[in-house]
XYZ file of C-alpha atoms in Angstrom:
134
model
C -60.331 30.314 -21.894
C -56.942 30.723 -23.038
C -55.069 31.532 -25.866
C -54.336 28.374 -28.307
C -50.397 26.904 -28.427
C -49.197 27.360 -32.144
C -50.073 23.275 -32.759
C -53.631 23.774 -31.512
C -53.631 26.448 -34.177
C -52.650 24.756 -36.648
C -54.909 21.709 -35.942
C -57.835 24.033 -35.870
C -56.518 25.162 -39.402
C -55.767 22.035 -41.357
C -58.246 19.930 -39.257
C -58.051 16.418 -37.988
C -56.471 13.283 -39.431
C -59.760 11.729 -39.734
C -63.099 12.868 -40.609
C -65.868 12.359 -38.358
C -67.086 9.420 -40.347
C -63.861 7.709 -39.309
C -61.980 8.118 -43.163
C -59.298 9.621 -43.836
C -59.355 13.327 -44.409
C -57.653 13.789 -48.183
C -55.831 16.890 -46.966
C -53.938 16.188 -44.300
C -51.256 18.459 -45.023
C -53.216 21.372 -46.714
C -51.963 24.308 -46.146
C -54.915 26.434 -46.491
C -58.123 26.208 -44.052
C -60.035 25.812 -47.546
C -57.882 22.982 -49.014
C -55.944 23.654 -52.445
C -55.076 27.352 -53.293
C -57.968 29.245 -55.132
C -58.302 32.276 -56.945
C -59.313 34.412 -55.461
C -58.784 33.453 -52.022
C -61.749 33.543 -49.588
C -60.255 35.446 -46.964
C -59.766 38.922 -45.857
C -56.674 40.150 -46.267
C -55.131 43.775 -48.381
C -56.612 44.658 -51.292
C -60.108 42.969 -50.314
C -63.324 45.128 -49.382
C -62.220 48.261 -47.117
C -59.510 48.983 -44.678
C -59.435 47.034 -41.558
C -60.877 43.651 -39.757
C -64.583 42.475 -41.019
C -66.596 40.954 -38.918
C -66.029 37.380 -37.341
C -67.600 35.143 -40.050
C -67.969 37.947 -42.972
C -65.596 35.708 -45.075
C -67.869 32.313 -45.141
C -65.442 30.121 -47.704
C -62.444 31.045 -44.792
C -62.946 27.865 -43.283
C -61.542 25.060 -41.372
C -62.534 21.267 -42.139
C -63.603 21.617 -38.452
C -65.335 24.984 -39.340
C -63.022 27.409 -38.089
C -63.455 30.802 -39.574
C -61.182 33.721 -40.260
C -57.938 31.643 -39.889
C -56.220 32.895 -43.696
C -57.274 36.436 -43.250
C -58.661 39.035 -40.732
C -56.313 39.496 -38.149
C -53.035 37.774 -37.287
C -53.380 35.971 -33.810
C -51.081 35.231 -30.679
C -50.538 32.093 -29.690
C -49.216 30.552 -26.170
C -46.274 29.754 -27.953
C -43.028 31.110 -26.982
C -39.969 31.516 -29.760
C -37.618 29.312 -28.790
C -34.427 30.801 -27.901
C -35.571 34.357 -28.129
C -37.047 35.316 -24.488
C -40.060 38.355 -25.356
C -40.894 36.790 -28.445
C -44.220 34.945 -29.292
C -45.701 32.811 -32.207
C -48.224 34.345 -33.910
C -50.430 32.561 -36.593
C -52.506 33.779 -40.369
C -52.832 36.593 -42.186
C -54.325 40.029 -41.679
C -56.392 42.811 -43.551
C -53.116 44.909 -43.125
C -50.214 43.334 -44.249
C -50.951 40.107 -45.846
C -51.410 39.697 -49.629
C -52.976 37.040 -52.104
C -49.682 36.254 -53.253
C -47.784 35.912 -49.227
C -50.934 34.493 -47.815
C -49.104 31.159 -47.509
C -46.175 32.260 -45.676
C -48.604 33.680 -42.706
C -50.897 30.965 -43.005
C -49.007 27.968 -42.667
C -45.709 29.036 -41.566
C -45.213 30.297 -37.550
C -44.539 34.052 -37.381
C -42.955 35.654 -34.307
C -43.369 39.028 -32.802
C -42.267 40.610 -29.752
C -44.705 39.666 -26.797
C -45.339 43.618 -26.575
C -45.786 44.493 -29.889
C -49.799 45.830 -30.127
C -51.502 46.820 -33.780
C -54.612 46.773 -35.499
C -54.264 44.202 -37.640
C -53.391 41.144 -34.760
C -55.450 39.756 -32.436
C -56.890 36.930 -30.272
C -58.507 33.736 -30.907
C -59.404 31.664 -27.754
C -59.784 28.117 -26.716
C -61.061 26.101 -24.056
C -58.991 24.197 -22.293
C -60.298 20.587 -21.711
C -60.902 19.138 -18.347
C -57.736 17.429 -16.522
């Protein structure tokens, strides 16, 4: 396993260009997991239930077309993906329980974040993927 690049990522969050039925998917730009913004949003970030992560899954609607869960809220998550131009800094990808809102959620979601490589808090963490045979 290894930790996803910042386009894996965001694959796993907007899903694939077609649906497994071959159609288009009507989204393929969306910047949510869900789709189109909702009130309120089905993830866990501040303000929602108590302080801290939830469990994996404990947000159901926090889903990916390819049903990826916890990608909106939770915890932020490294990625393999190195700033470019700014050696010790790496992409990081969604929002947290700590520091993202309802009203930011966007800006972690769908935009690439960067922290220094040896930054270490509560509220960012890892998601893995496989890599697939070469």
């Amino acid at each position: 396993k290894e930790l996803p690049t910042s386009e894996q990522w965001e694959r796993a969050s907007r899903g694939a260009l077609t649906l497994a039925d071959g159609t288009a998917t009507p989204m393929p730009r969306r910047s949510f997991p869900w789709g189109t913004p909702r009130t309120p949003i089905p993830a866990k970030v501040d303000g929602i239930g108590e302080d801290g992560p939830s469990a994996v899954g404990g947000h159901p609607d926090d889903r990916s077309p390819d049903g990826v869960l916890d990608l909106a809220g939770n915890v932020e998550e490294w990625t393999d993906t190195p700033v470019p131009g700014t050696p010790g800094f790496q992409i990081i990808r969604g929002g947290d329980w700590g520091e993202t809102t309802p009203e930011n959620v966007l800006y972690f979601v769908d935009v690439p974040n960067q922290r220094p490589a040896i930054v270490r808090q509560f509220s960012l963490g890892v998601r893995c993927v496989v890599p697939s045979a070469k």
